[in-house]
Coordinates of C-alpha atoms and ligand atoms in Angstrom, one line a residue:
X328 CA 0.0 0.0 0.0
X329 CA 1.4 3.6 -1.4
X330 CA 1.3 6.5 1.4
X331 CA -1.8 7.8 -1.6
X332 CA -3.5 4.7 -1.1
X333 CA -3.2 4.6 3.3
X334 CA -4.7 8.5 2.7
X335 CA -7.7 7.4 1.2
X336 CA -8.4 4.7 3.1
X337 CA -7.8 6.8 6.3
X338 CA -10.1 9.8 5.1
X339 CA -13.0 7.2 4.3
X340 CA -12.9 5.6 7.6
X341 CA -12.5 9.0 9.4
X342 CA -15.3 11.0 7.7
X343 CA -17.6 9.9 9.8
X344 CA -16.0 10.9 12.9
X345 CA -13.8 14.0 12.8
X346 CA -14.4 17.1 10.8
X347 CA -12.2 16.9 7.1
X348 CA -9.6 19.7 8.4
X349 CA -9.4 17.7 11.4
X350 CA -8.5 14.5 9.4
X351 CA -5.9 16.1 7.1
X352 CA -4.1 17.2 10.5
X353 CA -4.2 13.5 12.0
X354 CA -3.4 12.3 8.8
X355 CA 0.2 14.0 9.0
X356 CA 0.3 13.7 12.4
X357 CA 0.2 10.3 12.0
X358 CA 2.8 9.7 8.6
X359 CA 5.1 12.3 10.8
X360 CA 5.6 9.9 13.6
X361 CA 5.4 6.7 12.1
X362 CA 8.0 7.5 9.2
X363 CA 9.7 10.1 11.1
X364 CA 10.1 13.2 8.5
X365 CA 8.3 16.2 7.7
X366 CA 4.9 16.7 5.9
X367 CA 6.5 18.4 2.8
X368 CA 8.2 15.1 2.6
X369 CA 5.3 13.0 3.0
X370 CA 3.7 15.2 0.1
X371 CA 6.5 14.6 -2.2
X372 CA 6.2 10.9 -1.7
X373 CA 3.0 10.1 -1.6
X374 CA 3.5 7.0 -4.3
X375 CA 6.1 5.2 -1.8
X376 CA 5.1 2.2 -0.6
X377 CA 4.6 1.9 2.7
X378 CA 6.4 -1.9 4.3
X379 CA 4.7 -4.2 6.4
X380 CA 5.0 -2.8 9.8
X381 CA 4.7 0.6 9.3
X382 CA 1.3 -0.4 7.5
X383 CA 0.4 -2.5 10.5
X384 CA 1.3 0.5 12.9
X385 CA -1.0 2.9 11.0
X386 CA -3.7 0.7 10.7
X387 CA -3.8 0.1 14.6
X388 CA -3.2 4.0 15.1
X389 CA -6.1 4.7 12.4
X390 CA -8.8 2.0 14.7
X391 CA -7.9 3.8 17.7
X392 CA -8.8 7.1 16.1
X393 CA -11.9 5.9 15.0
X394 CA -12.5 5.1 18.8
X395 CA -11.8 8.9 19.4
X396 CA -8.7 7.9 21.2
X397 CA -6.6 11.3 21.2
X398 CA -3.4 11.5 18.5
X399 CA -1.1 12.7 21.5
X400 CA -1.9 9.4 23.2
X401 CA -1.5 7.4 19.8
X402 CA 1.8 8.7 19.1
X403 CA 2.5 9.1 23.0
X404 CA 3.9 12.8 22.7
X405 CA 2.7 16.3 21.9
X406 CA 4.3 19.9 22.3
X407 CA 3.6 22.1 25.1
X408 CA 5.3 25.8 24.8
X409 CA 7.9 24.1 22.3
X410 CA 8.6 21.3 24.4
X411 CA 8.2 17.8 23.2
X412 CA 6.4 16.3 26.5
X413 CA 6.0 12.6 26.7
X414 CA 2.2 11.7 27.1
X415 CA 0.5 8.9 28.2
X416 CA -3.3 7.7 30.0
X417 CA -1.6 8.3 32.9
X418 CA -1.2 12.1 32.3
X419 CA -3.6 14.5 31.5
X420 CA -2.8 15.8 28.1
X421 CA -1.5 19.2 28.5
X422 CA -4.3 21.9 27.3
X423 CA -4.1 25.4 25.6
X424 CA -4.9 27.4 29.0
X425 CA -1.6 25.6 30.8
X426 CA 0.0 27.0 28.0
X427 CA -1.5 31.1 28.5
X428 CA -0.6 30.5 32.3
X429 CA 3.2 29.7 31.8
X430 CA 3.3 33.0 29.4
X431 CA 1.7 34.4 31.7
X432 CA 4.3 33.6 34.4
X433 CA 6.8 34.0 31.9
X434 CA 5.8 37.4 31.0
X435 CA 5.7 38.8 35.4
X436 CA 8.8 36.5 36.5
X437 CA 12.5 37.1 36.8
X438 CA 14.7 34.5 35.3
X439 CA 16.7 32.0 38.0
X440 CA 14.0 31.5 40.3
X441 CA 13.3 28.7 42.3
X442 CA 9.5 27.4 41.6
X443 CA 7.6 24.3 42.6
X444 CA 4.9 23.0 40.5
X445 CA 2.4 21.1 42.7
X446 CA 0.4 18.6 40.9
X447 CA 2.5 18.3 38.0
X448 CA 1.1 15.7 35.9
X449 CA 3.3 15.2 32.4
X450 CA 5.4 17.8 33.9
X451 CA 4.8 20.6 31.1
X452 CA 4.3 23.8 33.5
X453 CA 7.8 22.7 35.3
X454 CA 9.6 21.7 32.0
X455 CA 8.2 24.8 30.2
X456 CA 9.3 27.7 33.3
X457 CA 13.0 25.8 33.4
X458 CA 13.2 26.3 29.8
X459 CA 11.9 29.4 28.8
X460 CA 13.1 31.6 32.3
X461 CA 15.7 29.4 33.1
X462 CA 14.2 28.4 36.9
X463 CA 15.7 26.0 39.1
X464 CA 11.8 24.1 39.2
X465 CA 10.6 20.3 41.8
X466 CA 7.5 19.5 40.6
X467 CA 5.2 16.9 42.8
X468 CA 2.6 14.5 41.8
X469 CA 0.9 12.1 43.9
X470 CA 0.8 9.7 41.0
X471 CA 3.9 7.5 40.1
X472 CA 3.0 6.6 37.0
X473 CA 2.4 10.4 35.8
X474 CA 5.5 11.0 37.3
X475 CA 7.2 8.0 35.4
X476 CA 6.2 9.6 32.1
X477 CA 7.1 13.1 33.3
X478 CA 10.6 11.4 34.1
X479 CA 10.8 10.2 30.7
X480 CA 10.5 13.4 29.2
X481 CA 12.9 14.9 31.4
X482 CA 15.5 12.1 30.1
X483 CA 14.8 12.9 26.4
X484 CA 15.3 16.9 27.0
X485 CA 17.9 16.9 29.5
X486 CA 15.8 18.6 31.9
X487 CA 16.7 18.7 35.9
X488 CA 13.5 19.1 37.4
X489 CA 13.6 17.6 40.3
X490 CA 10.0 14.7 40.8
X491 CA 8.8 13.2 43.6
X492 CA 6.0 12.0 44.5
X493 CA 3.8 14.1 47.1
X494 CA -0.1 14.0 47.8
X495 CA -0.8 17.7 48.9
X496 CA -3.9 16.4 50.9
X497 CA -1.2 15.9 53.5
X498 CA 0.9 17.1 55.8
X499 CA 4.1 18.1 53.5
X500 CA 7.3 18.5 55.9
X501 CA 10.1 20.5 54.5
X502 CA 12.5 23.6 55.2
X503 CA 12.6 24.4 51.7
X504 CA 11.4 28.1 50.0
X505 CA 10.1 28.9 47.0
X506 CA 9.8 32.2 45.4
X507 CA 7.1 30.8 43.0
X508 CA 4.5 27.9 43.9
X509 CA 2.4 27.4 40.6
X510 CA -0.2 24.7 40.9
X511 CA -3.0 23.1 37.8
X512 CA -4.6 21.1 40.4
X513 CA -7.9 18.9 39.6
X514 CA -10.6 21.2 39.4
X515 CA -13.5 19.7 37.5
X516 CA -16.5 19.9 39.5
X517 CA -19.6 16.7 39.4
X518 CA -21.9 18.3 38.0
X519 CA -19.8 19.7 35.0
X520 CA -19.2 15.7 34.0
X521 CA -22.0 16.0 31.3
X522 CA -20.5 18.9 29.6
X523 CA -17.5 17.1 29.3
X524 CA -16.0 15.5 26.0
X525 CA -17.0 11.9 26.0
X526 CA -13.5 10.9 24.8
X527 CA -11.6 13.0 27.7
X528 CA -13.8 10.8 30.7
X529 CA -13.0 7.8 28.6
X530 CA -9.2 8.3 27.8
X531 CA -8.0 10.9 30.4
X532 CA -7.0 10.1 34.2
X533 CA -10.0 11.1 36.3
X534 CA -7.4 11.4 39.0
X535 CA -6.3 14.2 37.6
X536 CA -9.5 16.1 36.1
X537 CA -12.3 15.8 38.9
X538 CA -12.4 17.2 42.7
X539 CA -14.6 15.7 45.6
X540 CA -18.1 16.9 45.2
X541 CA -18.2 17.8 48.9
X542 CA -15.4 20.3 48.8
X543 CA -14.6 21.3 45.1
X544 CA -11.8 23.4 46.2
X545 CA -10.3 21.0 48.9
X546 CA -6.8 21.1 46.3
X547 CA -6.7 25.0 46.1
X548 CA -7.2 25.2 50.0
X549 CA -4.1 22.6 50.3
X550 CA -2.1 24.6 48.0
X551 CA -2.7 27.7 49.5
X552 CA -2.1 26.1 52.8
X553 CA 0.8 25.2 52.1
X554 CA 2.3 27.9 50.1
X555 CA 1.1 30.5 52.7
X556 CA 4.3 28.5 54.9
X557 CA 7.0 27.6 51.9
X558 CA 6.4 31.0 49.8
X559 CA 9.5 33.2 50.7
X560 CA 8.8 36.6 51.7
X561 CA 7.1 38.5 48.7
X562 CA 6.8 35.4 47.0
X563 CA 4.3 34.3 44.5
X564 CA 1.7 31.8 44.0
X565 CA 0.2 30.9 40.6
X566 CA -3.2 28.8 39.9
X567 CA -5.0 27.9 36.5
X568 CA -8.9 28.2 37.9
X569 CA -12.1 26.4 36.8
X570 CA -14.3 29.7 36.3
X571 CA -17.2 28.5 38.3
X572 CA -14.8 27.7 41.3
X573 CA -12.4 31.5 41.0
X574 CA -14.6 33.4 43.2
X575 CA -14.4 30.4 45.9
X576 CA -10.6 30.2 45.7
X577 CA -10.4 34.3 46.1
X578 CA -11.9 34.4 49.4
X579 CA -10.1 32.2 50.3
X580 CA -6.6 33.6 49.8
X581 CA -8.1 36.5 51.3
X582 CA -9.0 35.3 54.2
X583 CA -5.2 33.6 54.4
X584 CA -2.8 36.6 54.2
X585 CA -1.9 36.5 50.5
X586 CA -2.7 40.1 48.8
X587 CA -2.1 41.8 45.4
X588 CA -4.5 39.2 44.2
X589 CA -4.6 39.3 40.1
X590 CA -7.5 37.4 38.1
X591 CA -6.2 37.1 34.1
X592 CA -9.2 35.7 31.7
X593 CA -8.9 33.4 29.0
X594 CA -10.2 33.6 25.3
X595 CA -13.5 32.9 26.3
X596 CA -13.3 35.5 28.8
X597 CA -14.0 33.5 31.9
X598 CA -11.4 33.7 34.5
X599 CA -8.9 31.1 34.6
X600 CA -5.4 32.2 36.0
X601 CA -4.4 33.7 39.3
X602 CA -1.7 35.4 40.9
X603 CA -1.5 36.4 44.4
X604 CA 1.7 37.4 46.7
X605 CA 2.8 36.7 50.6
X606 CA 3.5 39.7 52.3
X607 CA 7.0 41.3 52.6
Ligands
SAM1148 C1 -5.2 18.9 36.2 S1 -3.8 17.8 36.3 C2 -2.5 18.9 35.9 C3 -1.3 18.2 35.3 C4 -0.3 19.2 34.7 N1 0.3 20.1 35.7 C5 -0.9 20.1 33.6 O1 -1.1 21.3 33.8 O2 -1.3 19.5 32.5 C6 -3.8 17.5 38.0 C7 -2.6 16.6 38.6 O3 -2.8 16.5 40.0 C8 -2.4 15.2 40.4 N2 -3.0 15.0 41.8 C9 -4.3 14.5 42.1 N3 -4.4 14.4 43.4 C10 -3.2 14.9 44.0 C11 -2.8 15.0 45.3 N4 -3.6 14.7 46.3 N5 -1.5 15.5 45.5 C12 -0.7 15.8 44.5 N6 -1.1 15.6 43.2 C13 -2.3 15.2 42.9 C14 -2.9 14.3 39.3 O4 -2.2 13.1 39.4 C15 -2.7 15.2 38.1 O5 -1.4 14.8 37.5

């Protein structure tokens, strides 16, 4: 089978699932991994035959897409903020508003600071604040497996965040200071469930998307909790929100010391990162 062939194949079995621009981008997606060069290539030789395995690969890859399986699951990597960042269903895929929230960090914060990403998942927030303002980042995760595949990553791009594994819902001892405490913690809420894409509750860690119905903001409260006691003086604590939980999570840094409290919206316009400092 020619790469010509695979496409048409692929596009008739896809149509009914994913809109055609959609395709077209798995499509190359897709050839880019499996044969490992770039789409102007793949254009250029689309009469190439394609041998046995890689023809088995793409097959599997193309049944799991008809299942709605994400790509960066497929292929097992996708880029957040430049980074290649090893993915797997143990790690929620890295989304768009992480990305706003480490420019937005980027874009208030010195370079050389030392920042600890709590809840850290693939690791993208931590790999993307060493790399792009040079901070000396630990990142925790009470999952070992997320924090196997963020360990992967760190191997393949010579990173040296520091991982270890840490449930914030305890008691955390350590002398160690930050200047910057950034946290993405779960924050989907029960009753949001049914507005929620059926292939993200089918593929993505639910220990990593919901929060207890009883106490939606029981993660924020530990963060804040905590940083209020490992911030150093001045020092900064980032959150990405859920919009229907920001007003919650205001009060209460305000009723736990932190001021200068700054509430940035996202392209829909509903707030989704925070800033707020210790005092001096
Ligand atoms: C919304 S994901 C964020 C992952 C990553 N930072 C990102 O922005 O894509 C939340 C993460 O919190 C972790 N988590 C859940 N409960 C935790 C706990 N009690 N202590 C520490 N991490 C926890 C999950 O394993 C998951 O990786």
């Amino acid at each position: 089978m020619t790469i010509k062939v695979f496409r048409q194949n692929f596009n008739e079995r896809l149509a009914s699932v994913y809109p055609t621009a959609e395709i077209d981008s798995l499509f190359f997606q897709l050839m880019e991994h499996v044969l490992n060069i770039g789409r102007a290539e793949i254009i250029l030789n689309v009469n190439t035959e394609l041998n046995q395995d890689v023809q088995n690969d793409v097959v599997q890859f193309m049944n799991r897409l008809e299942k709605k399986e994400p790509i960066q699951y497929i292929i097992g990597q996708t880029s957040f903020a430049g980074i290649p960042i090893h993915v797997n269903h143990h790690v929620l895929i890295p989304r768009p508003e992480t990305e706003s929230l480490v420019y937005w960090i980027k874009s208030r914060e010195p370079d050389d600071l030392a920042i600890l990403d709590i809840c850290s998942g693939s690791g993208c927030i931590a790999f993307a604040l060493e790399d792009h303002i040079n901070a000396k980042v630990t990142a925790w995760d009470i999952s070992n497996k997320a924090l196997t595949v963020a360990k992967q990553t760190a191997a393949s791009i010579g990173s040296n965040v520091s991982f270890s594994q840490v449930d914030i819902l305890k008691h955390t001892q350590t002398q160690d200071r930050w200047d910057v405490i950034v946290s993405n913690p779960p924050y989907v809420l029960e009753e949001e469930k049914p507005q929620i894409h059926a292939n993200v509750l089918e593929y993505e860690p639910h220990l990593a998307l919901f929060t207890l119905r009883e106490d939606p903001i029981q993660f924020y409260r530990a963060v804040v909790q905590f940083a209020a006691l490992h911030l150093s003086p001045g020092g900064r604590l980032y959150f990405e929100l859920n919009p229907n939980t920001a007003k919650a999570v205001i009060s209460l840094l305000k009723t736990t010391d932190f001021v200068d409290i700054v509430v940035e919206n996202d392209m829909q316009n509903q707030a989704r990162m925070l800033v707020a400092k210790t005092k001096k």
